[in-house]
Coordinates of C-alpha atoms and ligand atoms in Angstrom, one line a residue:
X1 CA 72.3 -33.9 9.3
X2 CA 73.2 -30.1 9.1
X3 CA 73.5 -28.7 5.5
X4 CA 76.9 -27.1 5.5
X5 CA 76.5 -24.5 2.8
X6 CA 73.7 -23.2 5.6
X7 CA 74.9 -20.2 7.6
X8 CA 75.7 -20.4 11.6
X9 CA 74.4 -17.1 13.6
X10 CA 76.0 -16.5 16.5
X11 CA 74.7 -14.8 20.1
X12 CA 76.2 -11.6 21.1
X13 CA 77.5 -11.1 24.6
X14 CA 78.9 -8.0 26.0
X15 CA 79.5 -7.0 22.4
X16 CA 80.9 -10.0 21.1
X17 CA 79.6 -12.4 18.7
X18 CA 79.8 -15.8 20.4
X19 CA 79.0 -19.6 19.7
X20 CA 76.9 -21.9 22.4
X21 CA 80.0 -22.9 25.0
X22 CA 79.3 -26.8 23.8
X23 CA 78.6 -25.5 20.0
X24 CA 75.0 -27.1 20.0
X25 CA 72.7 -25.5 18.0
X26 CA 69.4 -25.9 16.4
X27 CA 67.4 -25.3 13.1
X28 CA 65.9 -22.4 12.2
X29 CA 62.9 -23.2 9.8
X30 CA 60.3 -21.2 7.4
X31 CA 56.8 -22.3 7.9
X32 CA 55.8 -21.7 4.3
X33 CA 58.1 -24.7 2.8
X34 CA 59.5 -26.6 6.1
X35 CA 62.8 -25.9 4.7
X36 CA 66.0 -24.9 6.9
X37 CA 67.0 -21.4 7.0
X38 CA 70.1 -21.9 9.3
X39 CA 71.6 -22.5 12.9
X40 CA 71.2 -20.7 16.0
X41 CA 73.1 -21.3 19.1
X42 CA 71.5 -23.4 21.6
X43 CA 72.2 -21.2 24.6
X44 CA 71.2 -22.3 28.5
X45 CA 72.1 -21.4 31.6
X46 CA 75.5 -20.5 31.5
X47 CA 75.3 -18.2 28.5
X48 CA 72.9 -16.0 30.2
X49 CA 74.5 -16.0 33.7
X50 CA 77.1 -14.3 31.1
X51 CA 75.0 -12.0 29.6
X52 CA 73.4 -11.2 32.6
X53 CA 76.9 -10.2 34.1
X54 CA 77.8 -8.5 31.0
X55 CA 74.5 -6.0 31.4
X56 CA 74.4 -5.6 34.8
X57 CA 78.5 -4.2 34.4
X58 CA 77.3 -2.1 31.8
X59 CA 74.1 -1.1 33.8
X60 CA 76.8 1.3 35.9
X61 CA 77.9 3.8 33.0
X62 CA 74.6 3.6 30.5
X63 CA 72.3 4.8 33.4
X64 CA 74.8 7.5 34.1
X65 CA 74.5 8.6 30.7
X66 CA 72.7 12.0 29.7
X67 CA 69.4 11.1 28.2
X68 CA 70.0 13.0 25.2
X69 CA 73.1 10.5 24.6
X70 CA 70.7 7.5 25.0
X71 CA 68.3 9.2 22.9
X72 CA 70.6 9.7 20.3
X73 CA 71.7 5.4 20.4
X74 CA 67.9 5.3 19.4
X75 CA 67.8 7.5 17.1
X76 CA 70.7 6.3 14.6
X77 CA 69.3 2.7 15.3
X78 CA 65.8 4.1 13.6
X79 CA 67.7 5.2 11.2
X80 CA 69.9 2.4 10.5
X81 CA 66.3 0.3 10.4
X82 CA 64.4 1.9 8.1
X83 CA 67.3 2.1 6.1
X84 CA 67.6 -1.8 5.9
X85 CA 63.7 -2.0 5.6
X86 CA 63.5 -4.5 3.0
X87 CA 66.6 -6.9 4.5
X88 CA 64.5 -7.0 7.5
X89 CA 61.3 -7.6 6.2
X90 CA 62.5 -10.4 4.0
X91 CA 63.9 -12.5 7.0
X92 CA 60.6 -11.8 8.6
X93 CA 58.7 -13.4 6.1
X94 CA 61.6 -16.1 5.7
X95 CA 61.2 -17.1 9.1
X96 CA 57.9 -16.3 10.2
X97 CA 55.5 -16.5 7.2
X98 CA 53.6 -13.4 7.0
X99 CA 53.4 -11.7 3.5
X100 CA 56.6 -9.9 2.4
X101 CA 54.2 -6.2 2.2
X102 CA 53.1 -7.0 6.4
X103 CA 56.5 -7.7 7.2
X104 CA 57.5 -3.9 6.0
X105 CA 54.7 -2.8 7.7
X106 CA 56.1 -4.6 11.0
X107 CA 59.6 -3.3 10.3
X108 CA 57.9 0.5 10.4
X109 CA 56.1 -0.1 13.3
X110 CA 59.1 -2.0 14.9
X111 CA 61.3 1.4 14.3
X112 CA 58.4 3.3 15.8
X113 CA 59.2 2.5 19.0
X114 CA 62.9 3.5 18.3
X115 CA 61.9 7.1 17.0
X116 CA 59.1 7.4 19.4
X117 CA 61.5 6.3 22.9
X118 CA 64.5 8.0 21.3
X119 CA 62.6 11.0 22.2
X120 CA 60.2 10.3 25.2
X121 CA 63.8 9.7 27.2
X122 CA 64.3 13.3 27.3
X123 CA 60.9 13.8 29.1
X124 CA 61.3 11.1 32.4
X125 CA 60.3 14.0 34.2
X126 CA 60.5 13.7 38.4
X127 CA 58.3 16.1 41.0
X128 CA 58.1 18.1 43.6
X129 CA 55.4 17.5 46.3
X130 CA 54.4 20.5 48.4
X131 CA 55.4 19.3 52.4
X132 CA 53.3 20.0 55.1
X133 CA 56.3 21.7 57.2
X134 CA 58.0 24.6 56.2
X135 CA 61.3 22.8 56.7
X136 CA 61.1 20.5 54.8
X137 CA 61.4 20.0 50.9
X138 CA 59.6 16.4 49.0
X139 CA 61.2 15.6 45.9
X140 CA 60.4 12.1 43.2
X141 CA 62.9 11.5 41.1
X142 CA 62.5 8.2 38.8
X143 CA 65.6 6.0 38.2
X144 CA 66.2 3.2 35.8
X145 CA 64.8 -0.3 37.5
X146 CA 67.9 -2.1 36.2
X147 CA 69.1 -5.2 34.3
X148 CA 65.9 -6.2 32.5
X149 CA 64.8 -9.6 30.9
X150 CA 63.0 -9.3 27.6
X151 CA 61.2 -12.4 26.3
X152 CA 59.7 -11.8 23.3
X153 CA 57.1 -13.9 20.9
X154 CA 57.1 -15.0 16.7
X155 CA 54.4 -13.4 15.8
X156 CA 56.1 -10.0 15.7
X157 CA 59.8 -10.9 16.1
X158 CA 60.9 -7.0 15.4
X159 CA 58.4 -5.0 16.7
X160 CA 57.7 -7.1 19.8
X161 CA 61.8 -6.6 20.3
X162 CA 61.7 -3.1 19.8
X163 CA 58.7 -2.3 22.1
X164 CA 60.2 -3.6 25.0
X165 CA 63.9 -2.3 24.6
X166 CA 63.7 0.9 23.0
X167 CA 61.9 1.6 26.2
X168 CA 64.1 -0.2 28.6
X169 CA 67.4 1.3 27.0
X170 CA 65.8 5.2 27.1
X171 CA 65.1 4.7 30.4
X172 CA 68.9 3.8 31.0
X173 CA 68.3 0.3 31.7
X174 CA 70.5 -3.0 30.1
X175 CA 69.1 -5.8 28.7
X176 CA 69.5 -9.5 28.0
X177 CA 67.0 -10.6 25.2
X178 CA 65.8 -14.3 25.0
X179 CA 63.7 -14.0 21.5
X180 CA 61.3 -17.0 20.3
X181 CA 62.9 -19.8 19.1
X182 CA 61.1 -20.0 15.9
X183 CA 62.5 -16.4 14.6
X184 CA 65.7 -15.8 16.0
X185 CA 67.3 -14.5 12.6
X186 CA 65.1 -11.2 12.9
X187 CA 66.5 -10.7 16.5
X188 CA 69.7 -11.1 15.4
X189 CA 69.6 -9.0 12.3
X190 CA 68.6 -6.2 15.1
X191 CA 71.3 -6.6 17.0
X192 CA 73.8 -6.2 13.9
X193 CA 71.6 -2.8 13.8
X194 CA 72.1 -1.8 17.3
X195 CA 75.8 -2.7 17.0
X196 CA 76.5 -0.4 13.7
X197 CA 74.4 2.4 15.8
X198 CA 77.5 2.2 18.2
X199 CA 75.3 1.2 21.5
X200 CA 78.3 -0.3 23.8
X201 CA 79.3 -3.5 24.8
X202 CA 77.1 -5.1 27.5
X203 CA 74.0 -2.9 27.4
X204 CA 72.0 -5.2 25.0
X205 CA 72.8 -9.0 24.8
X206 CA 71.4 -11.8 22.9
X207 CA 71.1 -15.5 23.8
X208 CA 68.9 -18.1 21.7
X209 CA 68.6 -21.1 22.8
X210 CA 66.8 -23.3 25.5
X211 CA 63.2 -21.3 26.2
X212 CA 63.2 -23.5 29.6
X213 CA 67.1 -22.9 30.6
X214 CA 67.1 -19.8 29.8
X215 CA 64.0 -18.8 31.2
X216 CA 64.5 -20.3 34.1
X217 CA 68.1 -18.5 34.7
X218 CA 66.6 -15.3 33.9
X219 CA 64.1 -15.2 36.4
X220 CA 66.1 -16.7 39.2
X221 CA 68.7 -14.4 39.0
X222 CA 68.6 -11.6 41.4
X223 CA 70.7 -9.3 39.7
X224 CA 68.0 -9.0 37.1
X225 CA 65.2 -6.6 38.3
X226 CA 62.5 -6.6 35.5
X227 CA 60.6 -9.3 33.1
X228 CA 59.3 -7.8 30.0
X229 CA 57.1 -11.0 28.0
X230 CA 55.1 -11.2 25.2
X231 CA 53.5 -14.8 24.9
X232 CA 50.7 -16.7 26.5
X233 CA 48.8 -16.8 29.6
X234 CA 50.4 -20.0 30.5
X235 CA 53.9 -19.2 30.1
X236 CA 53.6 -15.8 31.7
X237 CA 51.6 -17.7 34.7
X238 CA 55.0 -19.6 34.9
X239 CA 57.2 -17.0 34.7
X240 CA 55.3 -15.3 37.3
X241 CA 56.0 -18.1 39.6
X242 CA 59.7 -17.9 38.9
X243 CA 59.9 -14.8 39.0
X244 CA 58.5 -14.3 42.7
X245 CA 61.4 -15.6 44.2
X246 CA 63.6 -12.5 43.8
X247 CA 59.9 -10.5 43.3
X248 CA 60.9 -9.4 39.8
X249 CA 59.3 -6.2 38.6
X250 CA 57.1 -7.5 35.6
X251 CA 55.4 -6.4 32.3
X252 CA 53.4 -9.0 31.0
X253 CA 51.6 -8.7 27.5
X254 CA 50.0 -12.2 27.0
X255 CA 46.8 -13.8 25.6
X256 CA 43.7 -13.0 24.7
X257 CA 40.3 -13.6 23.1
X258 CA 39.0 -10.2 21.6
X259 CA 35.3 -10.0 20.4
X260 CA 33.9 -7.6 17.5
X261 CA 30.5 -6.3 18.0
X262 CA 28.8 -5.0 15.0
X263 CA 25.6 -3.5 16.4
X264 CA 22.6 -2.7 13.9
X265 CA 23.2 1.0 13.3
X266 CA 26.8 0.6 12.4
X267 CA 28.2 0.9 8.8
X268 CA 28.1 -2.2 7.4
X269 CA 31.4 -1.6 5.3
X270 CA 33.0 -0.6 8.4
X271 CA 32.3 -3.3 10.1
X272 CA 33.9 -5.8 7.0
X273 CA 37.2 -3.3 6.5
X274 CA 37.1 -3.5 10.8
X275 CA 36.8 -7.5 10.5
X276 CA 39.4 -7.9 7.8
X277 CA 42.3 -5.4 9.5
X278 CA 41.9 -7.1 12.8
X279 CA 41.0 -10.5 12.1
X280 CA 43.1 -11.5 9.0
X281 CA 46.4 -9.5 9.8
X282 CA 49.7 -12.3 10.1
X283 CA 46.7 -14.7 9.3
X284 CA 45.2 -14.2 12.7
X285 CA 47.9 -15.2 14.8
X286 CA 47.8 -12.1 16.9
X287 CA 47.1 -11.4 20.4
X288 CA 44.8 -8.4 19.6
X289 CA 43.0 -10.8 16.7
X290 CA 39.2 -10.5 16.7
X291 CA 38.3 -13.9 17.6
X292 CA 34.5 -13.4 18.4
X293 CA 32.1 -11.8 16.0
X294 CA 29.0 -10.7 17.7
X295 CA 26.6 -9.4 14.6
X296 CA 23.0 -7.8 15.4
X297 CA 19.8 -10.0 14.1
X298 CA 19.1 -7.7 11.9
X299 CA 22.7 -6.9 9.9
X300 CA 23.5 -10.6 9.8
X301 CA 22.6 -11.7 6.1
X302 CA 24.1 -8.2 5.0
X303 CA 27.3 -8.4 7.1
X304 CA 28.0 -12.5 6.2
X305 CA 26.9 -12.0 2.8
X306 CA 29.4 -9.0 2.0
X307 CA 32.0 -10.3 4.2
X308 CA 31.9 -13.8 2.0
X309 CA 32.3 -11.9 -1.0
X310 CA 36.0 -10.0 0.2
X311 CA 36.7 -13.0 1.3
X312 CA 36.9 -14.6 -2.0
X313 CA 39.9 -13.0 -3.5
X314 CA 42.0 -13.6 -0.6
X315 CA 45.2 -15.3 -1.9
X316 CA 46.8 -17.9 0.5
X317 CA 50.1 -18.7 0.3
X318 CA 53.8 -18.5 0.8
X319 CA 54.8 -14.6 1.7
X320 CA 58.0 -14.3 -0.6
X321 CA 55.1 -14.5 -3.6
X322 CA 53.5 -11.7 -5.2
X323 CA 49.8 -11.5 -4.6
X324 CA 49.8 -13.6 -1.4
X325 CA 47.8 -12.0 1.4
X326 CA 47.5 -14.6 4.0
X327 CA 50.9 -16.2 4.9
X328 CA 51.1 -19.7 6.6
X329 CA 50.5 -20.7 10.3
X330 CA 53.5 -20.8 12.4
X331 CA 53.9 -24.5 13.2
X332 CA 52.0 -28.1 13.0
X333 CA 50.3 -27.5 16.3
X334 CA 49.0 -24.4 15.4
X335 CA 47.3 -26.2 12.1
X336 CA 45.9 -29.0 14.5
X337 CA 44.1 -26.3 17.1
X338 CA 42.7 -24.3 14.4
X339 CA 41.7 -27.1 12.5
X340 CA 40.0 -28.8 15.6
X341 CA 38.3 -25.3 16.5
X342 CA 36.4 -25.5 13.4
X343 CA 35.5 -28.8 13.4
X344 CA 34.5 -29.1 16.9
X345 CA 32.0 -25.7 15.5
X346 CA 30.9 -27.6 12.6
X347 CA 30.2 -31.1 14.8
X348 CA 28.5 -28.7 17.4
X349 CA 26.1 -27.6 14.1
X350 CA 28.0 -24.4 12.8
X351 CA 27.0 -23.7 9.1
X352 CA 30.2 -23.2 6.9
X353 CA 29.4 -20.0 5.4
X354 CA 33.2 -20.1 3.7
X355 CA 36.9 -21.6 3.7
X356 CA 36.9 -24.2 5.6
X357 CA 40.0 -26.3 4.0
X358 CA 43.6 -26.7 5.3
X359 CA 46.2 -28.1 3.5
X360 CA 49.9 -29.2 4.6
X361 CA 52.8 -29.0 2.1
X362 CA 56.1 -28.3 4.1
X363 CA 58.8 -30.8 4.2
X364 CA 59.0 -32.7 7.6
X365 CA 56.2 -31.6 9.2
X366 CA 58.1 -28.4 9.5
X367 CA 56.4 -25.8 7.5
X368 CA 53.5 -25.3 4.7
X369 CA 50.6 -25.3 7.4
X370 CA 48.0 -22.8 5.4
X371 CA 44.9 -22.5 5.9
X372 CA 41.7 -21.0 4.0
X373 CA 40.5 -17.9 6.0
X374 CA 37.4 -19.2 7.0
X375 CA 33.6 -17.9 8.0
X376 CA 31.2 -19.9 10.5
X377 CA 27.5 -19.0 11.2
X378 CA 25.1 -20.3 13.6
X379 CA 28.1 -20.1 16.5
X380 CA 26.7 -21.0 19.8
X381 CA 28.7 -20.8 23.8
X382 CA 29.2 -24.1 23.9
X383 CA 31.6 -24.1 21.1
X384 CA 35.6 -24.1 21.5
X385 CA 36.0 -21.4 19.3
X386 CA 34.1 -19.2 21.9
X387 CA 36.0 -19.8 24.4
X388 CA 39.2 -20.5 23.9
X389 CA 42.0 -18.1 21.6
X390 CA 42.2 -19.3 18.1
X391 CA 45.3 -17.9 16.4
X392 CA 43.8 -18.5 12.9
X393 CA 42.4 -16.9 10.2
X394 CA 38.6 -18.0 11.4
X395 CA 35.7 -15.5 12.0
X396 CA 32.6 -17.5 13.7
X397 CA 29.3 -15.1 14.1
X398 CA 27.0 -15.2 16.9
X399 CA 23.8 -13.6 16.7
X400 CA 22.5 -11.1 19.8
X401 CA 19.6 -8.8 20.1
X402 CA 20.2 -6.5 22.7
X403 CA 23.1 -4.0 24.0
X404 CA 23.0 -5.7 27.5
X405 CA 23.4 -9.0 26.4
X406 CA 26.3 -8.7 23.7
X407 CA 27.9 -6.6 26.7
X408 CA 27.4 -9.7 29.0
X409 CA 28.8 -12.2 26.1
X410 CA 32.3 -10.0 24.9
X411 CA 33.2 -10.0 28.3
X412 CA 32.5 -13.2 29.8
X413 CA 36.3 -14.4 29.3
X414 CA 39.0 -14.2 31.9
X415 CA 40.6 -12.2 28.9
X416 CA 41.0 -8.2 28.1
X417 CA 43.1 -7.3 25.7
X418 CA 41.3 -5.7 23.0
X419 CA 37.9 -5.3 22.0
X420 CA 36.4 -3.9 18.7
X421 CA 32.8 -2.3 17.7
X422 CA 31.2 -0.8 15.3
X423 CA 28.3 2.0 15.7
X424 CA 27.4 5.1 14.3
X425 CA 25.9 6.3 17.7
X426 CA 28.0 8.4 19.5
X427 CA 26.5 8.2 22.7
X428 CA 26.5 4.1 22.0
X429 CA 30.2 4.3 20.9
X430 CA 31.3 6.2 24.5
X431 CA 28.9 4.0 27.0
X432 CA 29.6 0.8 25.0
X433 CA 33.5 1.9 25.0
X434 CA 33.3 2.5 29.1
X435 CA 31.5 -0.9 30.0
X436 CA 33.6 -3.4 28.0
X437 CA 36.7 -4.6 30.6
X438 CA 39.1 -4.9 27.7
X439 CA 42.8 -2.6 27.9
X440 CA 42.3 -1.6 24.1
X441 CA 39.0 -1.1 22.2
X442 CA 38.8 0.1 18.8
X443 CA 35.5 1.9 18.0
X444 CA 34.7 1.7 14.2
X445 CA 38.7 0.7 14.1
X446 CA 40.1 -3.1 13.3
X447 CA 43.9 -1.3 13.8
X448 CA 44.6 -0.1 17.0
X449 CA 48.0 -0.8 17.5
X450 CA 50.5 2.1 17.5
X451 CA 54.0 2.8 18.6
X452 CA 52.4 6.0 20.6
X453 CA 49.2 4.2 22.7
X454 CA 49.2 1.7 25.5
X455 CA 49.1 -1.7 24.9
X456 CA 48.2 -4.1 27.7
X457 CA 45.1 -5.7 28.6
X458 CA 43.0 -6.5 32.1
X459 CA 42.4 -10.0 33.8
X460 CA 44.4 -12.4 32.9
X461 CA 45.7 -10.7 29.4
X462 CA 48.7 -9.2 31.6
X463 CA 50.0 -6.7 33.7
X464 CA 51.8 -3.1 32.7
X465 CA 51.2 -1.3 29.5
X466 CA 53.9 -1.4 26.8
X467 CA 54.2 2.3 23.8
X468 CA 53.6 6.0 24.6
X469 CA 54.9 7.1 27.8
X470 CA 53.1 4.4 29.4
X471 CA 55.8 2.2 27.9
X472 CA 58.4 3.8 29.8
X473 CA 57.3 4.0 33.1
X474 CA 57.7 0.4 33.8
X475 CA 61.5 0.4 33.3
X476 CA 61.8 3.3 36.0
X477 CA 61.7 3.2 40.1
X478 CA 60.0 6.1 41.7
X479 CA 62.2 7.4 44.5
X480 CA 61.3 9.7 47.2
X481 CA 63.3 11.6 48.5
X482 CA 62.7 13.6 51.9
X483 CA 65.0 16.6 52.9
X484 CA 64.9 18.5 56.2
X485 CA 66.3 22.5 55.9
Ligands
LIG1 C1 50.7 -9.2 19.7 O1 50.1 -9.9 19.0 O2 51.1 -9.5 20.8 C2 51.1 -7.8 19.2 C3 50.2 -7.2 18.2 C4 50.4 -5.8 17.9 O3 51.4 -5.2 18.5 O4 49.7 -5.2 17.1

C-alpha cells in the first residue's frame, strides 16, 4: 500500500519532468530504519528509447558549443552544489546510510569533478604530426564520441554521477543516466541542480526504473556510442556482452579485492590511520576498500593490538545521529555475505580478535542491517574472505615473512583496483609500488581517491580510467585528418 502523504519524483526527459508512461513506480527505502522515503518512476524501455532520442537531438548544438560555454554549465552547477551541500548530503545519508559528516564529504568530492572538468574542457588539445612528404600536412583533432550511457552505483550516488558526466558533458557529449535503484533521490536532486545551472533541454536525461529494461535498451541502441558503469564484475561482464552488438565504446570501473601490506619497517600508526581511512570509509562498501590485510610476523601483536583499541570507540549506527561513524549496510543481502564471510573465517579457525556481531532492526527486511566493524586473525587462503570482495566493515590479517611472498599473495586475484602499503623504505615504497598489478596504490595512504587522479583498475576491475584528464579522454574520438598541398 503507498503512503500518500509520501512524495512522487519524477524522471526528466529532454528537460521535462515526466512520470513512467503506465505510472508504475517503486519504493525508495533507507537502510538504517527500512522505512519508505518515496516513489520513483519505474522507467523501461520505452522511456529511454525517449531519452535516448532526446540526447542524441541535443548531441547536434551542445558539441557545437565553444568549450568555454560548456565550461561555464559546469561551473555554475559547482556552484549551485556546494551551495546546497547540506540538502544533498542529507538525502545521501537518507537513502544510502553513510554518516551525515561522509556524505558532505561525498557531496565535495562529487563537485570536484564539476570544478575540476569545468576547466579541463578548455584544454582537449589536438596535434600536429610532422609528415614524411613535404606536401603534405597531418593533423588529430579529438571530437566528442557521442550519446553516452552512464550507469552508476549506491555506494556513491553523487560522486559516482558526477565523475562520469562532468566529463562526458565537457567533452560536448549528451547523456542518458540510469542511477542505482536503491538511491535515485540523490540523482534526482542533481538534476534539479543541473536544471537551475541552465544546461538545455536534452543534453542530460534521467530514467529510474527497470536495471534490466533499461540496461538492456541502452546498450542495444546504436545511436548510443559510449557505456560509462560503476558496479560489479558481473554486471559489467553483462553489459559488455550487450554492448558488443553495436561495439559500444566503454569505461568500466567495477570490482575489486584490494590488499594492505604493512611490512615491518613501516609506522605502525600509519598503518592503523591507513587501515581505518580505507577499510572503514561508507562502512566498507567501496570498490577501493582494503579487504586483505597482509601484516609482517614481526608488527602483528603491535598492529592488532593498537588497531583493537581504535576500534573500540567506533559508534555504529543510523547516519542522521550525532556520533555515529559507521552507517548501516546497504540491503539484506549484503548483511547475509558479510555475515557468512566471517563465519565461514571463524569455522575455517580464524580467532575473533574484535566485533564480530550483526544485528537487524529495519522494518520489512528493508533496512537496519549494521554490523560491528570487525577484526579476524589467524586468516589463512582457503578462506572466503580471501578470495572473494567483502563490502563490509571486516579487516582479516594474514601473517607473511618475506617481500616476495606478500607480493605473490596481494596479487594473486583476477582483481586490480587498488592496493595499499605501508613502509618507511623508499627504495621498498618505489619497487614494491612498480610490481603490485593494481590501477591505484596508495603508499603510506588509505585515501587515494581524488577528483584530479585516475581511477581504474587492471584485470578484471575494468577498462578506462575515470578523474584528471584521464577522465576525459574516453568521451572523445581521435580523428586524423590527412591533407595533400
Ligand atoms: C567506488 O567505490 O567505486 C568509488 C570509490 C571512490 O571513488 O573513492
Amino acid at each position: 500500500m503507498k503512503d500518500n502523504k509520501l512524495k512522487r519524483y519524477n524522471i526528466y526527459i529532454e528537460g521535462e519532468w515526466i512520470n513512467a508512461y503506465n505510472g508504475e513506480t517503486i519504493e525508495v527505502h533507507n537502510p538504517a530504519t527500512g522505512e519508505v522515503l518515496g516513489y520513483v518512476p519505474n522507467g523501461g524501455e520505452a522511456e529511454t528509447k525517449e531519452a535516448i532520442t532526446a540526447a542524441e537531438k541535443a548531441l547536434k548544438e551542445w558539441r557545437e558549443l565553444p568549450a568555454n560555454v560548456r565550461s561555464g554549465y559546469l561551473k555554475k552547477a559547482f556552484h549551485i552544489m556546494m551551495e546546497q551541500q547540506n540538502e544533498l548530503a542529507e538525502i545521501i545519508t537518507l537513502e544510502q546510510g553513510k554518516p551525515l559528516n561522509e556524505a558532505v564529504g561525498e557531496v565535495q568530492y562529487a563537485a570536484g569533478f564539476l570544478e575540476w572538468y569545468a576547466e579541463e574542457c578548455k584544454r582537449v588539445y589536438g596535434e600536429t604530426i610532422p609528415a614524411w612528404s613535404p606536401n603534405k600536412r597531418m593533423i588529430v583533432i579529438k571530437q566528442p564520441v557521442g550519446v553516452v550511457a552512464a550507469i552508476t552505483p549506491w555506494n556513491f550516488p553523487a560522486a559516482m554521477i558526477t565523475r562520469k558526466m562532468a566529463p562526458a558533458l565537457a567533452a560536448g557529449c549528451t547523456v542518458v543516466l540510469k542511477p542505482a535503484t536503491q538511491t535515485p533521490l540523490t540523482a534526482i536532486k542533481l538534476f534539479e541542480i543541473f536544471e537551475t545551472a541552465g544546461i538545455p533541454k536534452g543534453v542530460i536525461n534521467l530514467v529510474t526504473g527497470s536495471a534490466k529494461a533499461i540496461g538492456k535498451t541502452l546498450m542495444e541502441d546504436e545511436r548510443v556510442r559510449k557505456l560509462t558503469f560503476t558496479g560489479s564484475t558481473e554486471v559489467g561482464k553483462k553489459l559488455m556482452e550487450q554492448s558488443a552488438k553495436t561495439v559500444k565504446n566503454l569505461s568500466l570501473e567495477l570490482g575489486g579485492h584490494a590488499p594492505l601490506i604493512v611490512f615491518d619497517d613501516a609506522d605502525i600508526d600509519k598503518a592503523i590511520e591507513g587501515t581505518i581511512a580505507s577499510k572503514l570509509r561508507n562502512c566498507g562498501q567501496t570498490c577501493i576498500a582494503s579487504n586483505r590485510f597482509y601484516v609482517h610476523e614481526k608488527v602483528k601483536e603491535q598492529f592488532i593490538k593498537k588497531l583493537k583499541d581504535k576500534l573500540k570507540n567506533y559508534k555504529v549506527g543510523n547516519g542522521m545521529e550525532t556520533g555515529v561513524e559507521i552507517g548501516p549496510l546497504i540491503d539484506g543481502n549484503s548483511f547475509e555475505k558479510v555475515k557468512e564471510h566471517i563465519k565461514d573465517a571463524l569455522d575455517k579457525g580464524a580467532t575473533l580478535e574484535f566485533g564480530g556481531k550483526a544485528h537487524h532492526s529495519g522494518i520489512n527486511h528493508k533496512g537496519g542491517y549494521f554490523i560491528q566493524p570487525t577484526l579476524l586473525s589467524n586468516i589463512t587462503n582457503q578462506m572466503l574472505i580471501t578470495k572473494e570482495e567483502t563490502f563490509g566493515p571486516i579487516i582479516p590479517v594474514i601473517t607473511f615473512e618475506t617481500e616476495e611472498e606478500v607480493i605473490k599473495m596481494a596479487n594473486d586475484t583476477n582483481y586490480g583496483l587498488a592496493a595499499y602499503f605501508f613502509t618507511e623504505s623508499l627504495s621498498r615504497a618505489v619497487k614494491v609500488a612498480e610490481k603490485l598489478e593494481f590501477g591505484i596504490i596508495g603508499i603510506n595512504d588509505g585515501k587515494v581517491s581524488s577528483p584530479q587522479a585516475p581511477f581504474g583498475g587492471y584485470k578484471e576491475s575494468g577498462i578506462g580510467r575515470e578523474g584528471g584528464h584521464y577522465g576525459i579522454e574516453g568521451f572523445l574520438e581521435t580523428k586524423y585528418i590527412s591533407m595533400k598541398i
